[in-house]
Amino acid sequence: RASRDGLSWGGAAEPSAGLWARVLHRGPVAYSCVARVGEGLVAVLYEAGETRPDEQIRCCLVAHPAP
């Protein structure tokens, strides 16, 4: 999940409140980092795997709703 203010992490994803959610991997995951890379686009770098969260480091681009 992400929020516009970086503080609103509780509750369900609510686009009207500036929150959004997207499942990138359903297996075990660990550390992640998100960076805005363009208008309406963020890059997500994260550890993920099938049996352990440290099997791979992945990066994906995700469309982000407009503020």
PDB file of N, CA and C in Angstrom:
ATOM      1  N   ARG A   1       0.833  -1.181   0.000  1.00  0.00           N
ATOM      2  CA  ARG A   1       0.000   0.000   0.000  1.00  0.00           C
ATOM      3  C   ARG A   1       0.871   1.236   0.000  1.00  0.00           C
ATOM      4  N   ALA A   2       0.308   2.296  -0.431  1.00  0.00           N
ATOM      5  CA  ALA A   2       1.009   3.574  -0.398  1.00  0.00           C
ATOM      6  C   ALA A   2       0.006   4.658  -0.037  1.00  0.00           C
ATOM      7  N   SER A   3       0.494   5.750   0.465  1.00  0.00           N
ATOM      8  CA  SER A   3      -0.372   6.878   0.762  1.00  0.00           C
ATOM      9  C   SER A   3       0.301   8.156   0.311  1.00  0.00           C
ATOM     10  N   ARG A   4      -0.489   9.166   0.050  1.00  0.00           N
ATOM     11  CA  ARG A   4       0.091  10.442  -0.389  1.00  0.00           C
ATOM     12  C   ARG A   4       0.950  11.089   0.677  1.00  0.00           C
ATOM     13  N   ASP A   5       0.561  10.951   1.941  1.00  0.00           N
ATOM     14  CA  ASP A   5       1.308  11.618   2.999  1.00  0.00           C
ATOM     15  C   ASP A   5       2.375  10.733   3.640  1.00  0.00           C
ATOM     16  N   GLY A   6       2.441   9.448   3.271  1.00  0.00           N
ATOM     17  CA  GLY A   6       3.443   8.551   3.844  1.00  0.00           C
ATOM     18  C   GLY A   6       3.128   8.119   5.262  1.00  0.00           C
ATOM     19  N   LEU A   7       1.992   8.538   5.785  1.00  0.00           N
ATOM     20  CA  LEU A   7       1.650   8.232   7.170  1.00  0.00           C
ATOM     21  C   LEU A   7       0.382   7.392   7.300  1.00  0.00           C
ATOM     22  N   SER A   8      -0.482   7.408   6.299  1.00  0.00           N
ATOM     23  CA  SER A   8      -1.797   6.780   6.387  1.00  0.00           C
ATOM     24  C   SER A   8      -1.754   5.317   5.963  1.00  0.00           C
ATOM     25  N   TRP A   9      -1.278   4.445   6.836  1.00  0.00           N
ATOM     26  CA  TRP A   9      -1.113   3.038   6.466  1.00  0.00           C
ATOM     27  C   TRP A   9      -2.230   2.153   6.983  1.00  0.00           C
ATOM     28  N   GLY A  10      -3.031   2.603   7.936  1.00  0.00           N
ATOM     29  CA  GLY A  10      -4.072   1.757   8.508  1.00  0.00           C
ATOM     30  C   GLY A  10      -5.291   1.660   7.615  1.00  0.00           C
ATOM     31  N   GLY A  11      -6.104   0.643   7.853  1.00  0.00           N
ATOM     32  CA  GLY A  11      -7.364   0.499   7.141  1.00  0.00           C
ATOM     33  C   GLY A  11      -7.212  -0.028   5.730  1.00  0.00           C
ATOM     34  N   ALA A  12      -8.349  -0.095   5.055  1.00  0.00           N
ATOM     35  CA  ALA A  12      -8.382  -0.602   3.681  1.00  0.00           C
ATOM     36  C   ALA A  12      -7.937   0.479   2.703  1.00  0.00           C
ATOM     37  N   ALA A  13      -7.563   0.044   1.524  1.00  0.00           N
ATOM     38  CA  ALA A  13      -7.190   0.988   0.473  1.00  0.00           C
ATOM     39  C   ALA A  13      -8.416   1.806   0.085  1.00  0.00           C
ATOM     40  N   GLU A  14      -8.308   3.096   0.138  1.00  0.00           N
ATOM     41  CA  GLU A  14      -9.400   4.005  -0.197  1.00  0.00           C
ATOM     42  C   GLU A  14      -8.877   5.061  -1.155  1.00  0.00           C
ATOM     43  N   PRO A  15      -9.122   4.929  -2.459  1.00  0.00           N
ATOM     44  CA  PRO A  15      -8.625   5.930  -3.396  1.00  0.00           C
ATOM     45  C   PRO A  15      -9.031   7.352  -3.033  1.00  0.00           C
ATOM     46  N   SER A  16     -10.234   7.543  -2.509  1.00  0.00           N
ATOM     47  CA  SER A  16     -10.674   8.889  -2.156  1.00  0.00           C
ATOM     48  C   SER A  16      -9.873   9.469  -1.002  1.00  0.00           C
ATOM     49  N   ALA A  17      -9.249   8.613  -0.186  1.00  0.00           N
ATOM     50  CA  ALA A  17      -8.431   9.080   0.931  1.00  0.00           C
ATOM     51  C   ALA A  17      -6.956   9.133   0.561  1.00  0.00           C
ATOM     52  N   GLY A  18      -6.634   8.875  -0.708  1.00  0.00           N
ATOM     53  CA  GLY A  18      -5.241   8.915  -1.136  1.00  0.00           C
ATOM     54  C   GLY A  18      -4.518   7.597  -0.958  1.00  0.00           C
ATOM     55  N   LEU A  19      -5.226   6.518  -0.619  1.00  0.00           N
ATOM     56  CA  LEU A  19      -4.605   5.211  -0.432  1.00  0.00           C
ATOM     57  C   LEU A  19      -4.904   4.313  -1.623  1.00  0.00           C
ATOM     58  N   TRP A  20      -3.962   3.473  -1.981  1.00  0.00           N
ATOM     59  CA  TRP A  20      -4.200   2.493  -3.032  1.00  0.00           C
ATOM     60  C   TRP A  20      -3.419   1.238  -2.701  1.00  0.00           C
ATOM     61  N   ALA A  21      -3.839   0.114  -3.244  1.00  0.00           N
ATOM     62  CA  ALA A  21      -3.190  -1.165  -2.959  1.00  0.00           C
ATOM     63  C   ALA A  21      -3.100  -1.970  -4.244  1.00  0.00           C
ATOM     64  N   ARG A  22      -2.042  -2.758  -4.347  1.00  0.00           N
ATOM     65  CA  ARG A  22      -1.864  -3.630  -5.506  1.00  0.00           C
ATOM     66  C   ARG A  22      -1.036  -4.820  -5.072  1.00  0.00           C
ATOM     67  N   VAL A  23      -1.470  -6.038  -5.378  1.00  0.00           N
ATOM     68  CA  VAL A  23      -0.710  -7.239  -5.060  1.00  0.00           C
ATOM     69  C   VAL A  23       0.288  -7.475  -6.186  1.00  0.00           C
ATOM     70  N   LEU A  24       1.578  -7.500  -5.845  1.00  0.00           N
ATOM     71  CA  LEU A  24       2.616  -7.746  -6.842  1.00  0.00           C
ATOM     72  C   LEU A  24       3.096  -9.186  -6.813  1.00  0.00           C
ATOM     73  N   HIS A  25       3.018  -9.818  -5.641  1.00  0.00           N
ATOM     74  CA  HIS A  25       3.507 -11.192  -5.478  1.00  0.00           C
ATOM     75  C   HIS A  25       2.763 -11.817  -4.312  1.00  0.00           C
ATOM     76  N   ARG A  26       2.216 -13.005  -4.508  1.00  0.00           N
ATOM     77  CA  ARG A  26       1.438 -13.651  -3.444  1.00  0.00           C
ATOM     78  C   ARG A  26       2.288 -14.572  -2.568  1.00  0.00           C
ATOM     79  N   GLY A  27       3.533 -14.786  -2.931  1.00  0.00           N
ATOM     80  CA  GLY A  27       4.416 -15.626  -2.125  1.00  0.00           C
ATOM     81  C   GLY A  27       5.107 -14.811  -1.052  1.00  0.00           C
ATOM     82  N   PRO A  28       6.129 -15.399  -0.412  1.00  0.00           N
ATOM     83  CA  PRO A  28       6.850 -14.674   0.633  1.00  0.00           C
ATOM     84  C   PRO A  28       7.632 -13.488   0.065  1.00  0.00           C
ATOM     85  N   VAL A  29       7.580 -12.377   0.768  1.00  0.00           N
ATOM     86  CA  VAL A  29       8.304 -11.167   0.372  1.00  0.00           C
ATOM     87  C   VAL A  29       9.003 -10.573   1.586  1.00  0.00           C
ATOM     88  N   ALA A  30       9.965  -9.700   1.312  1.00  0.00           N
ATOM     89  CA  ALA A  30      10.693  -9.040   2.396  1.00  0.00           C
ATOM     90  C   ALA A  30      10.800  -7.551   2.065  1.00  0.00           C
ATOM     91  N   TYR A  31      11.960  -6.988   2.242  1.00  0.00           N
ATOM     92  CA  TYR A  31      12.206  -5.559   2.071  1.00  0.00           C
ATOM     93  C   TYR A  31      11.682  -5.051   0.734  1.00  0.00           C
ATOM     94  N   SER A  32      11.139  -3.848   0.732  1.00  0.00           N
ATOM     95  CA  SER A  32      10.720  -3.211  -0.509  1.00  0.00           C
ATOM     96  C   SER A  32      10.981  -1.715  -0.455  1.00  0.00           C
ATOM     97  N   CYS A  33      11.051  -1.127  -1.632  1.00  0.00           N
ATOM     98  CA  CYS A  33      11.272   0.307  -1.767  1.00  0.00           C
ATOM     99  C   CYS A  33      10.453   0.785  -2.957  1.00  0.00           C
ATOM    100  N   VAL A  34       9.801   1.933  -2.823  1.00  0.00           N
ATOM    101  CA  VAL A  34       8.966   2.479  -3.887  1.00  0.00           C
ATOM    102  C   VAL A  34       9.477   3.869  -4.240  1.00  0.00           C
ATOM    103  N   ALA A  35       9.578   4.150  -5.545  1.00  0.00           N
ATOM    104  CA  ALA A  35      10.020   5.473  -5.992  1.00  0.00           C
ATOM    105  C   ALA A  35       9.158   5.932  -7.166  1.00  0.00           C
ATOM    106  N   ARG A  36       8.773   7.175  -7.136  1.00  0.00           N
ATOM    107  CA  ARG A  36       8.031   7.747  -8.260  1.00  0.00           C
ATOM    108  C   ARG A  36       9.015   7.962  -9.407  1.00  0.00           C
ATOM    109  N   VAL A  37       8.673   7.459 -10.584  1.00  0.00           N
ATOM    110  CA  VAL A  37       9.584   7.558 -11.727  1.00  0.00           C
ATOM    111  C   VAL A  37       8.991   8.361 -12.884  1.00  0.00           C
ATOM    112  N   GLY A  38       7.787   8.795 -12.743  1.00  0.00           N
ATOM    113  CA  GLY A  38       7.142   9.593 -13.780  1.00  0.00           C
ATOM    114  C   GLY A  38       5.727   9.904 -13.355  1.00  0.00           C
ATOM    115  N   GLU A  39       5.067  10.736 -14.128  1.00  0.00           N
ATOM    116  CA  GLU A  39       3.685  11.085 -13.816  1.00  0.00           C
ATOM    117  C   GLU A  39       2.821   9.838 -13.916  1.00  0.00           C
ATOM    118  N   GLY A  40       2.231   9.431 -12.786  1.00  0.00           N
ATOM    119  CA  GLY A  40       1.359   8.266 -12.764  1.00  0.00           C
ATOM    120  C   GLY A  40       2.081   6.931 -12.792  1.00  0.00           C
ATOM    121  N   LEU A  41       3.375   6.907 -12.469  1.00  0.00           N
ATOM    122  CA  LEU A  41       4.147   5.669 -12.533  1.00  0.00           C
ATOM    123  C   LEU A  41       5.132   5.587 -11.363  1.00  0.00           C
ATOM    124  N   VAL A  42       5.151   4.429 -10.678  1.00  0.00           N
ATOM    125  CA  VAL A  42       6.125   4.192  -9.613  1.00  0.00           C
ATOM    126  C   VAL A  42       6.886   2.904  -9.908  1.00  0.00           C
ATOM    127  N   ALA A  43       8.117   2.838  -9.434  1.00  0.00           N
ATOM    128  CA  ALA A  43       8.929   1.624  -9.518  1.00  0.00           C
ATOM    129  C   ALA A  43       8.934   0.992  -8.137  1.00  0.00           C
ATOM    130  N   VAL A  44       8.783  -0.320  -8.079  1.00  0.00           N
ATOM    131  CA  VAL A  44       8.811  -1.056  -6.819  1.00  0.00           C
ATOM    132  C   VAL A  44       9.946  -2.072  -6.903  1.00  0.00           C
ATOM    133  N   LEU A  45      10.891  -1.961  -5.997  1.00  0.00           N
ATOM    134  CA  LEU A  45      12.004  -2.900  -5.880  1.00  0.00           C
ATOM    135  C   LEU A  45      11.752  -3.707  -4.621  1.00  0.00           C
ATOM    136  N   TYR A  46      11.746  -5.042  -4.739  1.00  0.00           N
ATOM    137  CA  TYR A  46      11.415  -5.841  -3.559  1.00  0.00           C
ATOM    138  C   TYR A  46      12.044  -7.225  -3.636  1.00  0.00           C
ATOM    139  N   GLU A  47      12.229  -7.834  -2.463  1.00  0.00           N
ATOM    140  CA  GLU A  47      12.699  -9.214  -2.362  1.00  0.00           C
ATOM    141  C   GLU A  47      11.482 -10.124  -2.400  1.00  0.00           C
ATOM    142  N   ALA A  48      11.590 -11.244  -3.138  1.00  0.00           N
ATOM    143  CA  ALA A  48      10.459 -12.173  -3.241  1.00  0.00           C
ATOM    144  C   ALA A  48      10.969 -13.566  -3.587  1.00  0.00           C
ATOM    145  N   GLY A  49      10.138 -14.557  -3.347  1.00  0.00           N
ATOM    146  CA  GLY A  49      10.493 -15.924  -3.695  1.00  0.00           C
ATOM    147  C   GLY A  49       9.278 -16.822  -3.674  1.00  0.00           C
ATOM    148  N   GLU A  50       9.508 -18.082  -3.961  1.00  0.00           N
ATOM    149  CA  GLU A  50       8.431 -19.063  -3.922  1.00  0.00           C
ATOM    150  C   GLU A  50       8.376 -19.776  -2.569  1.00  0.00           C
ATOM    151  N   THR A  51       9.552 -19.999  -1.944  1.00  0.00           N
ATOM    152  CA  THR A  51       9.577 -20.648  -0.628  1.00  0.00           C
ATOM    153  C   THR A  51      10.212 -19.773   0.445  1.00  0.00           C
ATOM    154  N   ARG A  52      11.090 -18.849   0.039  1.00  0.00           N
ATOM    155  CA  ARG A  52      11.740 -17.907   0.966  1.00  0.00           C
ATOM    156  C   ARG A  52      11.681 -16.514   0.359  1.00  0.00           C
ATOM    157  N   PRO A  53      11.610 -15.482   1.173  1.00  0.00           N
ATOM    158  CA  PRO A  53      11.502 -14.136   0.618  1.00  0.00           C
ATOM    159  C   PRO A  53      12.792 -13.606   0.014  1.00  0.00           C
ATOM    160  N   ASP A  54      13.906 -14.269   0.245  1.00  0.00           N
ATOM    161  CA  ASP A  54      15.188 -13.748  -0.232  1.00  0.00           C
ATOM    162  C   ASP A  54      15.724 -14.477  -1.466  1.00  0.00           C
ATOM    163  N   GLU A  55      14.868 -15.123  -2.232  1.00  0.00           N
ATOM    164  CA  GLU A  55      15.309 -15.868  -3.412  1.00  0.00           C
ATOM    165  C   GLU A  55      15.643 -14.963  -4.600  1.00  0.00           C
ATOM    166  N   GLN A  56      14.934 -13.851  -4.732  1.00  0.00           N
ATOM    167  CA  GLN A  56      15.146 -12.951  -5.865  1.00  0.00           C
ATOM    168  C   GLN A  56      14.970 -11.508  -5.430  1.00  0.00           C
ATOM    169  N   ILE A  57      15.559 -10.608  -6.194  1.00  0.00           N
ATOM    170  CA  ILE A  57      15.261  -9.190  -6.081  1.00  0.00           C
ATOM    171  C   ILE A  57      14.539  -8.829  -7.370  1.00  0.00           C
ATOM    172  N   ARG A  58      13.359  -8.267  -7.251  1.00  0.00           N
ATOM    173  CA  ARG A  58      12.522  -7.959  -8.391  1.00  0.00           C
ATOM    174  C   ARG A  58      12.269  -6.452  -8.479  1.00  0.00           C
ATOM    175  N   CYS A  59      12.001  -5.999  -9.681  1.00  0.00           N
ATOM    176  CA  CYS A  59      11.623  -4.604  -9.886  1.00  0.00           C
ATOM    177  C   CYS A  59      10.478  -4.586 -10.886  1.00  0.00           C
ATOM    178  N   CYS A  60       9.464  -3.801 -10.585  1.00  0.00           N
ATOM    179  CA  CYS A  60       8.365  -3.676 -11.532  1.00  0.00           C
ATOM    180  C   CYS A  60       7.876  -2.231 -11.550  1.00  0.00           C
ATOM    181  N   LEU A  61       7.291  -1.846 -12.661  1.00  0.00           N
ATOM    182  CA  LEU A  61       6.684  -0.530 -12.802  1.00  0.00           C
ATOM    183  C   LEU A  61       5.179  -0.681 -12.625  1.00  0.00           C
ATOM    184  N   VAL A  62       4.601   0.223 -11.851  1.00  0.00           N
ATOM    185  CA  VAL A  62       3.178   0.140 -11.524  1.00  0.00           C
ATOM    186  C   VAL A  62       2.524   1.481 -11.807  1.00  0.00           C
ATOM    187  N   ALA A  63       1.392   1.450 -12.494  1.00  0.00           N
ATOM    188  CA  ALA A  63       0.624   2.672 -12.695  1.00  0.00           C
ATOM    189  C   ALA A  63       0.058   3.113 -11.359  1.00  0.00           C
ATOM    190  N   HIS A  64       0.192   4.386 -11.064  1.00  0.00           N
ATOM    191  CA  HIS A  64      -0.270   4.960  -9.800  1.00  0.00           C
ATOM    192  C   HIS A  64      -1.416   5.914 -10.103  1.00  0.00           C
ATOM    193  N   PRO A  65      -2.501   5.827  -9.352  1.00  0.00           N
ATOM    194  CA  PRO A  65      -3.620   6.745  -9.592  1.00  0.00           C
ATOM    195  C   PRO A  65      -3.201   8.206  -9.438  1.00  0.00           C
ATOM    196  N   ALA A  66      -3.783   9.051 -10.225  1.00  0.00           N
ATOM    197  CA  ALA A  66      -3.479  10.486 -10.131  1.00  0.00           C
ATOM    198  C   ALA A  66      -3.952  11.032  -8.796  1.00  0.00           C
ATOM    199  N   PRO A  67      -3.188  11.986  -8.222  1.00  0.00           N
ATOM    200  CA  PRO A  67      -3.585  12.562  -6.928  1.00  0.00           C
ATOM    201  C   PRO A  67      -4.856  13.368  -7.009  1.00  0.00           C
TER     202      PRO A  67
END
